[in-house]
Amino acid sequence: MNDTTNTHRRRTGSVAPNGNGTREQLVQGALRVLRERGLAGASSREIARASGVNLAGITYHFGSKDALLAEALLEAIRGRLAPAMDALRQDAPPPLRMMAAVQALQAAFEDARDLLPVYLEALVHAPRADTLRESVQELFAELRGFLADQIVELKATGFLPAWVEPEAMATLLVATGDGIALHAAVEPNAIDHRAVAAQAVELLLSARSQP
Amino acid sequence: MNDTTNTHRRRTGSVAPNGNGTREQLVQGALRVLRERGLAGASSREIARASGVNLAGITYHFGSKDALLAEALLEAIRGRLAPAMDALRQDAPPPLRMMAAVQALQAAFEDARDLLPVYLEALVHAPRADTLRESVQELFAELRGFLADQIVELKATGFLPAWVEPEAMATLLVATGDGIALHAAVEPNAIDHRAVAAQAVELLLSARSQP
């Protein structure tokens, strides 16, 4: 993500010339603290210590600690989702693209197990925390928009039937992914997230327009 | 729920003769505090005040405040789910039963909007809180078992195809319901949970065995 496309930084109005190194250090430090201590334990002092940046750097680069936490978390989530989105953008038959996207999501999920509780905590706290809510809503709108566009295309080519509503289906897909993540976090031993995702894929495949 | 079937009370070993009135007062008081203050704000003192029961009553009837909170929340959730489960048990064609169950869930969801944030908070905190985790796992196991049994039956009658795995599909259904609830809580204005659920129903209907 570069300076000009970074809406969070633009929003806080705190773009620092040549501040990219420090900024990145703060993001990485914030992520480390979030993983280790969760949202409630991520104090400015801890983040400064973990980043090797002084306390004032947080306000200088992000406007507030909450803005830094929101951006660090959302950047990490975006990074995890990127391979799945790339898979969907491929030039391949829809079922193959979908399968590749689900595999990419599963790999990201297993790779980011330690970030998952913080992400879920952030979602639950979002309704009560303005900065976080705005960032989360921005991420979801982006994700739903991307999926809805894909669905519109699949309807246009006749691959998906008329009853599919792109916006509502896109929301269902995002919600289902987060629901599986939530349950896998609560019951890591009882839930085989790959088997659950496989059922979701089969359901989506059975929705194909009948020839 | 009567005394002999109440596994939580049996577990804490604190059955009080003629204590049903006080017990119920504590459960109702705990729910009121949970709705108003969330999990973090539900202190023993607040619950005692809201219930009109003295502090010692919590330990006497439930063993601990956490056990009371877990039981109050889970009892409330079970009560909300009961009409949907009754709808699935009806003697009617599977699509009608499913539609009735989804309608019952939607009504329960709209009716319990004020309890939803606490429920989601409880799920997210469950991995770090023993009493809560055990209760939540018990509820989920019960729910998944019920749904898996229904799915086994629908496979036996040829209504559902061979690729449906009862356990994994049951988990997917519960996870999807919670995922929709989670997103509706984060974006109450952007998400039409009825439209999203309608897409889920259509997906399930397209999974029917082809004649």
JSON list of N, CA and C in Angstrom, two decimals, chain A residues 8 14-15 29 32 38 43-44 56 61 86 90 97 99 101 106 109 121 123 141 156 166 179 194 208 211:
[
{"chain": "A", "resi": 8, "resn": "HIS", "atom": "N", "xyz": [-6.64, 5.64, 5.13]},
{"chain": "A", "resi": 8, "resn": "HIS", "atom": "CA", "xyz": [-6.59, 5.86, 6.57]},
{"chain": "A", "resi": 8, "resn": "HIS", "atom": "C", "xyz": [-5.65, 7.00, 6.92]},
{"chain": "A", "resi": 14, "resn": "SER", "atom": "N", "xyz": [-2.08, 12.81, 8.64]},
{"chain": "A", "resi": 14, "resn": "SER", "atom": "CA", "xyz": [-0.78, 12.83, 9.30]},
{"chain": "A", "resi": 14, "resn": "SER", "atom": "C", "xyz": [0.29, 12.18, 8.42]},
{"chain": "A", "resi": 15, "resn": "VAL", "atom": "N", "xyz": [0.28, 12.50, 7.15]},
{"chain": "A", "resi": 15, "resn": "VAL", "atom": "CA", "xyz": [1.31, 11.96, 6.28]},
{"chain": "A", "resi": 15, "resn": "VAL", "atom": "C", "xyz": [2.65, 12.62, 6.62]},
{"chain": "A", "resi": 29, "resn": "GLY", "atom": "N", "xyz": [4.93, -3.30, 15.08]},
{"chain": "A", "resi": 29, "resn": "GLY", "atom": "CA", "xyz": [4.93, -3.36, 16.55]},
{"chain": "A", "resi": 29, "resn": "GLY", "atom": "C", "xyz": [3.52, -3.53, 17.09]},
{"chain": "A", "resi": 32, "resn": "ARG", "atom": "N", "xyz": [2.39, -7.06, 16.61]},
{"chain": "A", "resi": 32, "resn": "ARG", "atom": "CA", "xyz": [3.03, -7.97, 17.57]},
{"chain": "A", "resi": 32, "resn": "ARG", "atom": "C", "xyz": [2.31, -7.88, 18.92]},
{"chain": "A", "resi": 38, "resn": "GLY", "atom": "N", "xyz": [-3.89, -9.07, 22.77]},
{"chain": "A", "resi": 38, "resn": "GLY", "atom": "CA", "xyz": [-5.27, -8.77, 22.40]},
{"chain": "A", "resi": 38, "resn": "GLY", "atom": "C", "xyz": [-5.51, -7.27, 22.37]},
{"chain": "A", "resi": 43, "resn": "SER", "atom": "N", "xyz": [-1.63, -1.28, 24.79]},
{"chain": "A", "resi": 43, "resn": "SER", "atom": "CA", "xyz": [-1.46, 0.12, 25.22]},
{"chain": "A", "resi": 43, "resn": "SER", "atom": "C", "xyz": [-0.45, 0.82, 24.32]},
{"chain": "A", "resi": 44, "resn": "SER", "atom": "N", "xyz": [-0.53, 2.15, 24.30]},
{"chain": "A", "resi": 44, "resn": "SER", "atom": "CA", "xyz": [0.44, 2.94, 23.52]},
{"chain": "A", "resi": 44, "resn": "SER", "atom": "C", "xyz": [1.86, 2.63, 23.97]},
{"chain": "A", "resi": 56, "resn": "ALA", "atom": "N", "xyz": [5.30, 9.60, 21.11]},
{"chain": "A", "resi": 56, "resn": "ALA", "atom": "CA", "xyz": [4.75, 10.68, 20.27]},
{"chain": "A", "resi": 56, "resn": "ALA", "atom": "C", "xyz": [4.61, 10.26, 18.81]},
{"chain": "A", "resi": 61, "resn": "HIS", "atom": "N", "xyz": [2.17, 9.88, 13.43]},
{"chain": "A", "resi": 61, "resn": "HIS", "atom": "CA", "xyz": [1.96, 9.12, 12.20]},
{"chain": "A", "resi": 61, "resn": "HIS", "atom": "C", "xyz": [0.51, 8.67, 11.99]},
{"chain": "A", "resi": 86, "resn": "ASP", "atom": "N", "xyz": [-6.87, -12.67, -5.68]},
{"chain": "A", "resi": 86, "resn": "ASP", "atom": "CA", "xyz": [-6.13, -12.91, -6.93]},
{"chain": "A", "resi": 86, "resn": "ASP", "atom": "C", "xyz": [-6.63, -14.18, -7.62]},
{"chain": "A", "resi": 90, "resn": "GLN", "atom": "N", "xyz": [-8.36, -14.69, -11.62]},
{"chain": "A", "resi": 90, "resn": "GLN", "atom": "CA", "xyz": [-7.70, -15.49, -12.67]},
{"chain": "A", "resi": 90, "resn": "GLN", "atom": "C", "xyz": [-8.59, -15.71, -13.89]},
{"chain": "A", "resi": 97, "resn": "ARG", "atom": "N", "xyz": [-11.64, -21.31, -10.27]},
{"chain": "A", "resi": 97, "resn": "ARG", "atom": "CA", "xyz": [-11.29, -20.07, -9.58]},
{"chain": "A", "resi": 97, "resn": "ARG", "atom": "C", "xyz": [-11.78, -20.12, -8.14]},
{"chain": "A", "resi": 99, "resn": "MET", "atom": "N", "xyz": [-12.49, -22.75, -6.28]},
{"chain": "A", "resi": 99, "resn": "MET", "atom": "CA", "xyz": [-11.74, -23.73, -5.49]},
{"chain": "A", "resi": 99, "resn": "MET", "atom": "C", "xyz": [-10.38, -23.16, -5.09]},
{"chain": "A", "resi": 101, "resn": "ALA", "atom": "N", "xyz": [-9.63, -20.05, -4.72]},
{"chain": "A", "resi": 101, "resn": "ALA", "atom": "CA", "xyz": [-9.84, -18.99, -3.73]},
{"chain": "A", "resi": 101, "resn": "ALA", "atom": "C", "xyz": [-10.06, -19.59, -2.35]},
{"chain": "A", "resi": 106, "resn": "GLN", "atom": "N", "xyz": [-8.10, -20.89, 3.11]},
{"chain": "A", "resi": 106, "resn": "GLN", "atom": "CA", "xyz": [-7.79, -21.87, 4.15]},
{"chain": "A", "resi": 106, "resn": "GLN", "atom": "C", "xyz": [-6.33, -21.76, 4.58]},
{"chain": "A", "resi": 109, "resn": "PHE", "atom": "N", "xyz": [-5.96, -18.70, 6.67]},
{"chain": "A", "resi": 109, "resn": "PHE", "atom": "CA", "xyz": [-6.58, -18.92, 7.96]},
{"chain": "A", "resi": 109, "resn": "PHE", "atom": "C", "xyz": [-5.65, -19.69, 8.89]},
{"chain": "A", "resi": 121, "resn": "GLU", "atom": "N", "xyz": [-12.30, -10.25, 17.97]},
{"chain": "A", "resi": 121, "resn": "GLU", "atom": "CA", "xyz": [-12.49, -9.28, 19.06]},
{"chain": "A", "resi": 121, "resn": "GLU", "atom": "C", "xyz": [-12.77, -7.90, 18.47]},
{"chain": "A", "resi": 123, "resn": "LEU", "atom": "N", "xyz": [-14.10, -7.19, 15.56]},
{"chain": "A", "resi": 123, "resn": "LEU", "atom": "CA", "xyz": [-15.44, -7.16, 14.97]},
{"chain": "A", "resi": 123, "resn": "LEU", "atom": "C", "xyz": [-16.49, -6.93, 16.05]},
{"chain": "A", "resi": 141, "resn": "ALA", "atom": "N", "xyz": [-17.05, -3.36, 2.90]},
{"chain": "A", "resi": 141, "resn": "ALA", "atom": "CA", "xyz": [-17.67, -2.80, 1.70]},
{"chain": "A", "resi": 141, "resn": "ALA", "atom": "C", "xyz": [-16.82, -3.14, 0.48]},
{"chain": "A", "resi": 156, "resn": "ALA", "atom": "N", "xyz": [-24.18, -12.89, -15.67]},
{"chain": "A", "resi": 156, "resn": "ALA", "atom": "CA", "xyz": [-24.24, -12.44, -17.06]},
{"chain": "A", "resi": 156, "resn": "ALA", "atom": "C", "xyz": [-23.85, -13.57, -18.03]},
{"chain": "A", "resi": 166, "resn": "PRO", "atom": "N", "xyz": [-26.62, -10.44, -6.25]},
{"chain": "A", "resi": 166, "resn": "PRO", "atom": "CA", "xyz": [-25.18, -10.25, -6.03]},
{"chain": "A", "resi": 166, "resn": "PRO", "atom": "C", "xyz": [-24.82, -9.66, -4.65]},
{"chain": "A", "resi": 179, "resn": "GLY", "atom": "N", "xyz": [-18.13, -16.60, 10.06]},
{"chain": "A", "resi": 179, "resn": "GLY", "atom": "CA", "xyz": [-18.81, -17.54, 10.97]},
{"chain": "A", "resi": 179, "resn": "GLY", "atom": "C", "xyz": [-17.97, -18.79, 11.19]},
{"chain": "A", "resi": 194, "resn": "ARG", "atom": "N", "xyz": [-11.78, -27.26, 7.16]},
{"chain": "A", "resi": 194, "resn": "ARG", "atom": "CA", "xyz": [-11.67, -27.64, 5.75]},
{"chain": "A", "resi": 194, "resn": "ARG", "atom": "C", "xyz": [-12.89, -28.44, 5.30]},
{"chain": "A", "resi": 208, "resn": "ARG", "atom": "N", "xyz": [-25.29, -23.67, -9.50]},
{"chain": "A", "resi": 208, "resn": "ARG", "atom": "CA", "xyz": [-25.11, -23.38, -10.93]},
{"chain": "A", "resi": 208, "resn": "ARG", "atom": "C", "xyz": [-26.40, -23.53, -11.71]},
{"chain": "A", "resi": 211, "resn": "PRO", "atom": "N", "xyz": [-28.19, -26.88, -16.99]},
{"chain": "A", "resi": 211, "resn": "PRO", "atom": "CA", "xyz": [-28.08, -26.75, -18.45]},
{"chain": "A", "resi": 211, "resn": "PRO", "atom": "C", "xyz": [-29.41, -27.11, -19.13]}
]
